[in-house]
Amino acid sequence: MTRPSDFQRVIISLFLVLLALVLVVSPLPMLLRSLGILLLSYAAFSWGGITLAYLVALLVPPAGLLTGDPNWLVMLPLILSSGLLAMAGLEYAWRYPAILISPLLYIAPQLFVWLVSYQPLFAINLPWEPSARTWISLHGLAALFAVLLLIYLERFKERRGHQHVSARSGRQSRNP
């Protein structure tokens, strides 16, 4: 398996951004749209690097306002802050520490809002679908799964690249 060229990376990156845009404006439940943005942000990191991951995590969710869903407007700051923290955790704690740090940073704003909303001063009914616990646990598990998959794919690429280089050097040593 060969490494994709720069042109292929651009095409795949553009596809991921467009897929995220279509997902965020589609008439799906808010939970699925939010999970889709989360997973596509991690996929964007895998293919296009951290810049593309930030693009998907921060610039795509506001496009959901085109649907006119007032619940999306209410949850948008939470989705944006969670995405920003998760991608920052992924960038600065890459590899094995990111397994814990990125998912925890993703759910940190959600946990804070959920816990603070029980206080009388900050009482608010957020449109968690179906419930706050389900929302937070699904997002945490999805982020954990995505980070584990990213690390597995990177190690797979490294092994394939190492085997390809060693096979090539073996052929060169046999042919004088």
XYZ file of N, CA and C in Angstrom:
528
model
N 0.852 -1.171 0.000
C 0.000 0.000 0.000
C 0.894 1.229 0.000
N 0.640 2.131 -0.904
C 1.460 3.327 -0.995
C 0.802 4.479 -0.255
N 1.621 5.463 0.090
C 1.103 6.651 0.763
C 0.352 7.493 -0.255
N -0.760 8.104 0.145
C -1.490 8.948 -0.793
C -0.686 10.194 -1.144
N -0.841 10.625 -2.382
C -0.142 11.829 -2.819
C -0.804 13.060 -2.206
N -0.154 14.203 -2.387
C -0.710 15.444 -1.847
C -2.058 15.763 -2.484
N -2.187 15.491 -3.768
C -3.455 15.747 -4.447
C -4.567 14.869 -3.875
N -4.263 13.605 -3.613
C -5.255 12.712 -3.024
C -5.642 13.167 -1.624
N -4.685 13.662 -0.862
C -4.981 14.177 0.479
C -5.915 15.381 0.407
N -5.689 16.259 -0.556
C -6.550 17.437 -0.713
C -7.963 17.012 -1.072
N -8.096 16.068 -1.972
C -9.420 15.597 -2.390
C -10.144 14.937 -1.219
N -9.461 14.087 -0.484
C -10.087 13.418 0.660
C -10.436 14.427 1.746
N -9.560 15.393 1.974
C -9.839 16.430 2.969
C -11.053 17.250 2.575
N -11.135 17.623 1.317
C -12.298 18.367 0.832
C -13.568 17.536 0.978
N -13.470 16.247 0.685
C -14.617 15.364 0.852
C -15.072 15.307 2.309
N -14.132 15.229 3.238
C -14.489 15.175 4.661
C -15.173 16.458 5.116
N -14.689 17.601 4.654
C -15.318 18.873 5.018
C -16.724 18.946 4.435
N -16.875 18.560 3.178
C -18.206 18.592 2.562
C -19.151 17.594 3.218
N -18.647 16.429 3.581
C -19.471 15.450 4.279
C -19.935 15.993 5.623
N -19.044 16.667 6.330
C -19.421 17.266 7.614
C -20.464 18.362 7.414
N -20.320 19.156 6.358
C -21.311 20.203 6.081
C -22.675 19.610 5.760
N -22.688 18.563 4.957
C -23.959 17.914 4.624
C -24.577 17.302 5.873
N -23.764 16.705 6.696
C -24.264 16.083 7.921
C -24.876 17.109 8.863
N -24.229 18.255 9.003
C -24.688 19.238 9.981
C -25.981 19.932 9.539
N -26.253 19.983 8.251
C -27.500 20.611 7.798
C -28.583 19.587 7.475
N -28.285 18.326 7.646
C -29.278 17.289 7.349
C -30.334 17.231 8.453
N -31.495 16.704 8.137
C -32.576 16.632 9.139
C -32.458 15.425 10.068
N -31.282 15.192 10.579
C -31.054 14.111 11.540
C -31.247 14.639 12.950
N -31.432 13.749 13.917
C -31.483 14.211 15.310
C -30.169 14.902 15.694
N -30.275 15.822 16.619
C -29.123 16.620 17.016
C -27.983 15.755 17.558
N -28.298 14.702 18.252
C -27.271 13.816 18.793
C -26.433 13.202 17.674
N -27.082 12.745 16.617
C -26.352 12.134 15.508
C -25.508 13.155 14.765
N -26.025 14.362 14.587
C -25.245 15.403 13.918
C -24.010 15.759 14.736
N -24.175 15.865 16.040
C -23.048 16.202 16.903
C -22.010 15.083 16.922
N -22.463 13.846 17.002
C -21.532 12.714 16.956
C -20.822 12.642 15.606
N -21.538 12.943 14.537
C -20.928 12.945 13.210
C -19.821 13.977 13.087
N -20.057 15.168 13.626
C -19.019 16.200 13.598
C -17.807 15.753 14.408
N -18.066 15.152 15.536
C -16.976 14.658 16.382
C -16.128 13.638 15.624
N -16.764 12.641 15.056
C -16.027 11.584 14.361
C -15.338 12.100 13.103
N -15.991 13.013 12.381
C -15.367 13.565 11.181
C -14.205 14.491 11.527
N -14.230 15.103 12.689
C -13.087 15.917 13.121
C -11.860 15.036 13.334
N -12.067 13.911 13.971
C -10.948 12.987 14.177
C -10.492 12.378 12.850
N -11.418 12.084 11.951
C -11.034 11.576 10.631
C -10.255 12.634 9.858
N -10.651 13.892 10.005
C -9.928 14.976 9.345
C -8.505 15.083 9.884
N -8.332 14.842 11.169
C -6.982 14.838 11.741
C -6.146 13.728 11.118
N -6.745 12.588 10.905
C -6.023 11.459 10.335
C -5.566 11.749 8.911
N -6.411 12.378 8.119
C -6.091 12.592 6.713
C -5.402 13.911 6.428
N -5.844 14.977 7.083
C -5.331 16.289 6.714
C -4.551 17.001 7.788
N -4.392 16.395 8.936
C -3.645 17.038 9.998
C -4.528 17.866 10.910
N -3.895 18.538 11.840
C -4.625 19.258 12.873
C -5.353 20.477 12.320
N -4.824 21.099 11.276
C -5.493 22.273 10.709
C -6.864 21.903 10.172
N -6.941 20.813 9.455
C -8.227 20.370 8.933
C -9.151 19.922 10.057
N -8.599 19.329 11.088
C -9.423 18.913 12.228
C -10.050 20.118 12.912
N -9.273 21.183 13.090
C -9.833 22.414 13.662
C -10.896 23.006 12.742
N -10.665 22.942 11.443
C -11.644 23.463 10.484
C -12.976 22.743 10.624
N -12.934 21.432 10.678
C -14.174 20.657 10.800
C -14.819 20.867 12.166
N -14.014 20.927 13.213
C -14.569 21.043 14.567
C -15.125 22.429 14.868
N -14.567 23.473 14.250
C -14.955 24.830 14.625
C -15.728 25.600 13.566
N -15.480 25.342 12.299
C -16.145 26.128 11.266
C -17.356 25.443 10.647
N -17.442 24.138 10.769
C -18.588 23.423 10.200
C -19.845 23.511 11.076
N -19.763 23.386 12.403
C -20.991 23.401 13.210
C -21.883 24.639 13.054
N -21.344 25.854 12.868
C -22.260 26.988 12.666
C -23.123 26.873 11.413
N -22.722 26.043 10.458
C -23.553 25.843 9.273
C -24.873 25.171 9.630
N -24.940 24.524 10.776
C -26.185 23.909 11.230
C -27.271 24.924 11.521
N -26.895 26.189 11.652
C -27.894 27.239 11.869
C -28.766 27.444 10.639
N -28.304 26.976 9.488
C -29.098 27.099 8.266
C -30.385 26.285 8.330
N -30.417 25.293 9.184
C -31.627 24.473 9.309
C -32.724 25.193 10.071
N -32.361 26.227 10.811
C -33.360 26.966 11.584
C -33.781 26.271 12.858
N -33.030 25.291 13.293
C -33.351 24.552 14.511
C -32.910 25.367 15.724
N -33.845 25.815 16.560
C -33.437 26.608 17.731
C -32.634 25.792 18.742
N -32.848 24.495 18.784
C -32.070 23.653 19.697
C -30.592 23.610 19.296
N -30.341 23.643 17.998
C -28.954 23.656 17.531
C -28.270 24.954 17.964
N -28.999 26.049 17.903
C -28.453 27.330 18.342
C -28.109 27.303 19.828
N -28.950 26.664 20.615
C -28.704 26.578 22.057
C -27.481 25.709 22.350
N -27.325 24.633 21.633
C -26.229 23.693 21.900
C -24.932 24.050 21.166
N -24.986 24.995 20.241
C -23.814 25.326 19.434
C -22.598 25.745 20.262
N -22.721 26.619 21.255
C -21.519 26.952 22.041
C -20.904 25.738 22.743
N -21.736 24.833 23.169
C -21.243 23.624 23.823
C -20.513 22.721 22.825
N -21.059 22.592 21.635
C -20.436 21.766 20.600
C -19.111 22.380 20.157
N -19.085 23.700 19.993
C -17.856 24.368 19.563
C -16.759 24.291 20.625
N -17.113 24.552 21.868
C -16.090 24.505 22.921
C -15.582 23.082 23.132
N -16.462 22.113 23.038
C -16.031 20.715 23.174
C -15.091 20.324 22.043
N -15.434 20.715 20.825
C -14.578 20.398 19.681
C -13.216 21.061 19.766
N -13.201 22.322 20.196
C -11.929 23.032 20.335
C -11.034 22.360 21.371
N -11.593 22.038 22.518
C -10.789 21.405 23.565
C -10.319 20.008 23.162
N -11.172 19.257 22.489
C -10.779 17.904 22.075
C -9.645 17.937 21.062
N -9.728 18.847 20.088
C -8.667 18.930 19.089
C -7.376 19.470 19.704
N -7.481 20.398 20.657
C -6.279 20.888 21.346
C -5.643 19.761 22.159
N -6.465 18.965 22.823
C -5.937 17.824 23.563
C -5.289 16.801 22.652
N -5.868 16.613 21.483
C -5.301 15.679 20.514
C -3.965 16.195 19.985
N -3.903 17.494 19.746
C -2.681 18.083 19.203
C -1.539 18.066 20.214
N -1.810 18.464 21.434
C -0.740 18.633 22.407
C -0.422 17.368 23.200
N -1.271 16.396 23.172
C -1.003 15.149 23.902
C -1.015 13.967 22.947
N -0.520 14.172 21.733
C -0.644 13.134 20.719
C 0.051 11.852 21.140
N -0.493 10.830 20.717
C -0.206 9.432 20.926
C -0.901 8.941 22.167
N -0.205 8.287 23.044
C -0.869 7.566 24.128
C -1.531 8.449 25.181
N -0.973 9.591 25.566
C -1.719 10.440 26.510
C -3.034 10.958 25.925
N -3.101 11.073 24.619
C -4.322 11.576 23.975
C -5.495 10.621 24.139
N -5.224 9.366 24.445
C -6.307 8.404 24.647
C -7.215 8.857 25.776
N -6.648 9.415 26.811
C -7.451 9.919 27.930
C -7.744 11.411 27.820
N -6.759 12.186 27.414
C -6.887 13.641 27.474
C -7.914 14.169 26.486
N -7.878 13.728 25.242
C -8.798 14.272 24.246
C -10.269 13.973 24.563
N -10.651 12.728 24.873
C -12.058 12.496 25.238
C -12.485 13.230 26.508
N -11.581 13.306 27.493
C -11.935 14.025 28.723
C -12.116 15.515 28.467
N -11.264 16.077 27.623
C -11.433 17.491 27.291
C -12.694 17.717 26.459
N -13.078 16.716 25.665
C -14.303 16.873 24.884
C -15.533 16.934 25.783
N -15.585 16.084 26.783
C -16.790 16.063 27.622
C -16.726 17.035 28.792
N -15.570 17.674 29.018
C -15.442 18.594 30.156
C -16.451 19.741 30.112
N -16.617 20.458 28.984
C -17.628 21.524 28.977
C -19.046 20.994 29.159
N -19.304 19.826 28.615
C -20.639 19.249 28.731
C -20.935 18.860 30.175
N -19.967 18.259 30.835
C -20.151 17.913 32.250
C -20.326 19.163 33.103
N -19.535 20.189 32.825
C -19.634 21.428 33.587
C -21.021 22.050 33.435
N -21.499 22.143 32.209
C -22.822 22.743 31.970
C -23.911 21.897 32.607
N -23.791 20.595 32.508
C -24.804 19.714 33.091
C -24.855 19.865 34.604
N -23.690 19.897 35.250
C -23.658 20.016 36.707
C -24.060 21.412 37.184
N -23.646 22.434 36.482
C -23.973 23.801 36.885
C -25.448 24.110 36.642
N -26.055 23.440 35.680
C -27.466 23.728 35.385
C -28.393 23.322 36.529
N -27.890 22.567 37.496
C -28.699 22.226 38.669
C -28.691 23.334 39.721
N -27.794 24.290 39.594
C -27.744 25.411 40.530
C -28.850 26.408 40.188
N -29.476 27.015 41.175
C -30.593 27.931 40.904
C -30.199 29.122 40.027
N -28.989 29.619 40.195
C -28.561 30.773 39.417
C -28.384 30.436 37.942
N -27.966 29.211 37.640
C -27.677 28.795 36.270
C -28.691 27.786 35.737
N -29.845 27.716 36.324
C -30.846 26.725 35.913
C -31.260 26.969 34.464
N -31.099 25.944 33.662
C -31.469 26.017 32.254
C -31.815 24.607 31.792
N -32.773 24.521 30.928
C -33.134 23.240 30.324
C -32.510 23.171 28.943
N -31.446 22.405 28.833
C -30.808 22.235 27.537
C -31.481 21.090 26.794
N -31.496 21.189 25.474
C -32.159 20.140 24.687
C -31.281 18.913 24.489
N -30.835 18.309 25.591
C -30.081 17.065 25.486
C -31.039 16.015 24.935
N -30.617 15.309 23.906
C -31.466 14.262 23.350
C -30.783 12.923 23.558
N -31.307 11.940 24.091
C -32.525 11.804 24.878
C -32.353 12.272 26.309
N -31.113 12.222 26.860
C -30.879 12.743 28.206
C -29.434 13.218 28.284
N -29.127 13.982 29.311
C -27.768 14.517 29.446
C -26.747 13.401 29.650
N -27.091 12.423 30.450
C -26.149 11.316 30.694
C -25.860 10.539 29.413
N -26.900 10.275 28.655
C -26.716 9.559 27.397
C -25.873 10.383 26.435
N -26.176 11.666 26.319
C -25.444 12.566 25.426
C -23.957 12.565 25.778
N -23.645 12.781 27.050
C -22.253 12.903 27.476
C -21.521 11.571 27.347
N -22.155 10.487 27.731
C -21.481 9.186 27.648
C -21.251 8.765 26.200
N -22.209 9.002 25.319
C -22.012 8.650 23.910
C -20.898 9.473 23.279
N -20.853 10.760 23.598
C -19.794 11.596 23.048
C -18.424 11.198 23.609
N -18.367 10.872 24.875
C -17.102 10.428 25.453
C -16.619 9.122 24.853
N -17.535 8.176 24.675
C -17.159 6.893 24.072
C -16.766 7.050 22.608
N -17.470 7.913 21.879
C -17.126 8.151 20.476
C -15.749 8.795 20.357
N -15.446 9.734 21.234
C -14.124 10.369 21.209
C -13.031 9.360 21.561
N -13.277 8.526 22.539
C -12.308 7.496 22.919
C -12.075 6.519 21.771
N -13.152 6.068 21.146
C -13.047 5.162 20.001
C -12.263 5.814 18.869
N -12.535 7.082 18.596
C -11.861 7.773 17.500
C -10.364 7.912 17.763
N -9.984 8.236 18.983
C -8.553 8.366 19.301
C -7.865 7.013 19.201
N -8.491 5.977 19.705
C -7.899 4.638 19.597
C -7.744 4.222 18.140
N -8.734 4.532 17.324
C -8.654 4.210 15.903
C -7.552 5.007 15.218
N -7.399 6.269 15.568
C -6.325 7.085 14.998
C -4.951 6.512 15.333
N -4.767 6.118 16.569
C -3.473 5.566 16.974
C -3.221 4.236 16.273
N -4.245 3.409 16.160
C -4.094 2.138 15.454
C -3.723 2.373 13.988
N -4.417 3.307 13.330
C -4.134 3.578 11.919
C -2.732 4.138 11.725
N -2.289 4.986 12.634
C -0.940 5.530 12.507
C 0.109 4.439 12.688
N -0.091 3.579 13.665
C 0.864 2.483 13.868
C 0.849 1.527 12.677
N -0.335 1.300 12.098
C -0.440 0.446 10.920
C 0.331 1.060 9.749
N 0.176 2.364 9.554
C 0.901 3.043 8.473
C 2.405 2.974 8.700
N 2.836 3.146 9.951
C 4.267 3.070 10.259
C 4.814 1.675 9.982
N 4.077 0.657 10.383
C 4.536 -0.716 10.141
C 4.596 -1.015 8.655
N 3.578 -0.591 7.929
C 3.566 -0.830 6.481
C 4.701 -0.078 5.797
N 4.941 1.143 6.239
C 6.038 1.924 5.673
C 7.388 1.312 5.985
N 7.557 0.795 7.200
C 8.812 0.161 7.601
C 9.030 -1.128 6.815
N 7.990 -1.923 6.629
C 8.112 -3.161 5.863
C 8.421 -2.855 4.406
N 7.804 -1.795 3.868
C 8.022 -1.421 2.475
C 9.471 -0.973 2.274
N 10.005 -0.191 3.206
C 11.384 0.285 3.105
C 12.358 -0.870 3.262
N 12.121 -1.771 4.216
C 13.038 -2.897 4.418
C 12.989 -3.857 3.235
N 11.843 -4.052 2.626
C 11.747 -4.920 1.454
C 12.488 -4.294 0.277
N 12.381 -2.977 0.138
C 13.059 -2.290 -0.951
C 14.576 -2.359 -0.755
N 15.054 -2.163 0.459
C 16.497 -2.221 0.713
C 17.013 -3.651 0.532
N 16.210 -4.649 0.826
C 16.598 -6.041 0.610
C 16.754 -6.354 -0.861
N 15.865 -5.809 -1.692
C 15.972 -6.014 -3.136
C 17.206 -5.319 -3.691
N 17.522 -4.145 -3.173
C 18.680 -3.406 -3.667
C 19.977 -4.106 -3.289
N 20.029 -4.726 -2.128
C 21.261 -5.410 -1.718
C 21.488 -6.678 -2.538
N 20.426 -7.305 -3.032
C 20.570 -8.511 -3.849
C 20.967 -8.169 -5.273
N 20.587 -7.010 -5.766
C 20.911 -6.601 -7.133
C 22.115 -5.657 -7.093
N 23.298 -6.133 -7.474
C 24.487 -5.263 -7.405
C 24.506 -4.224 -8.490
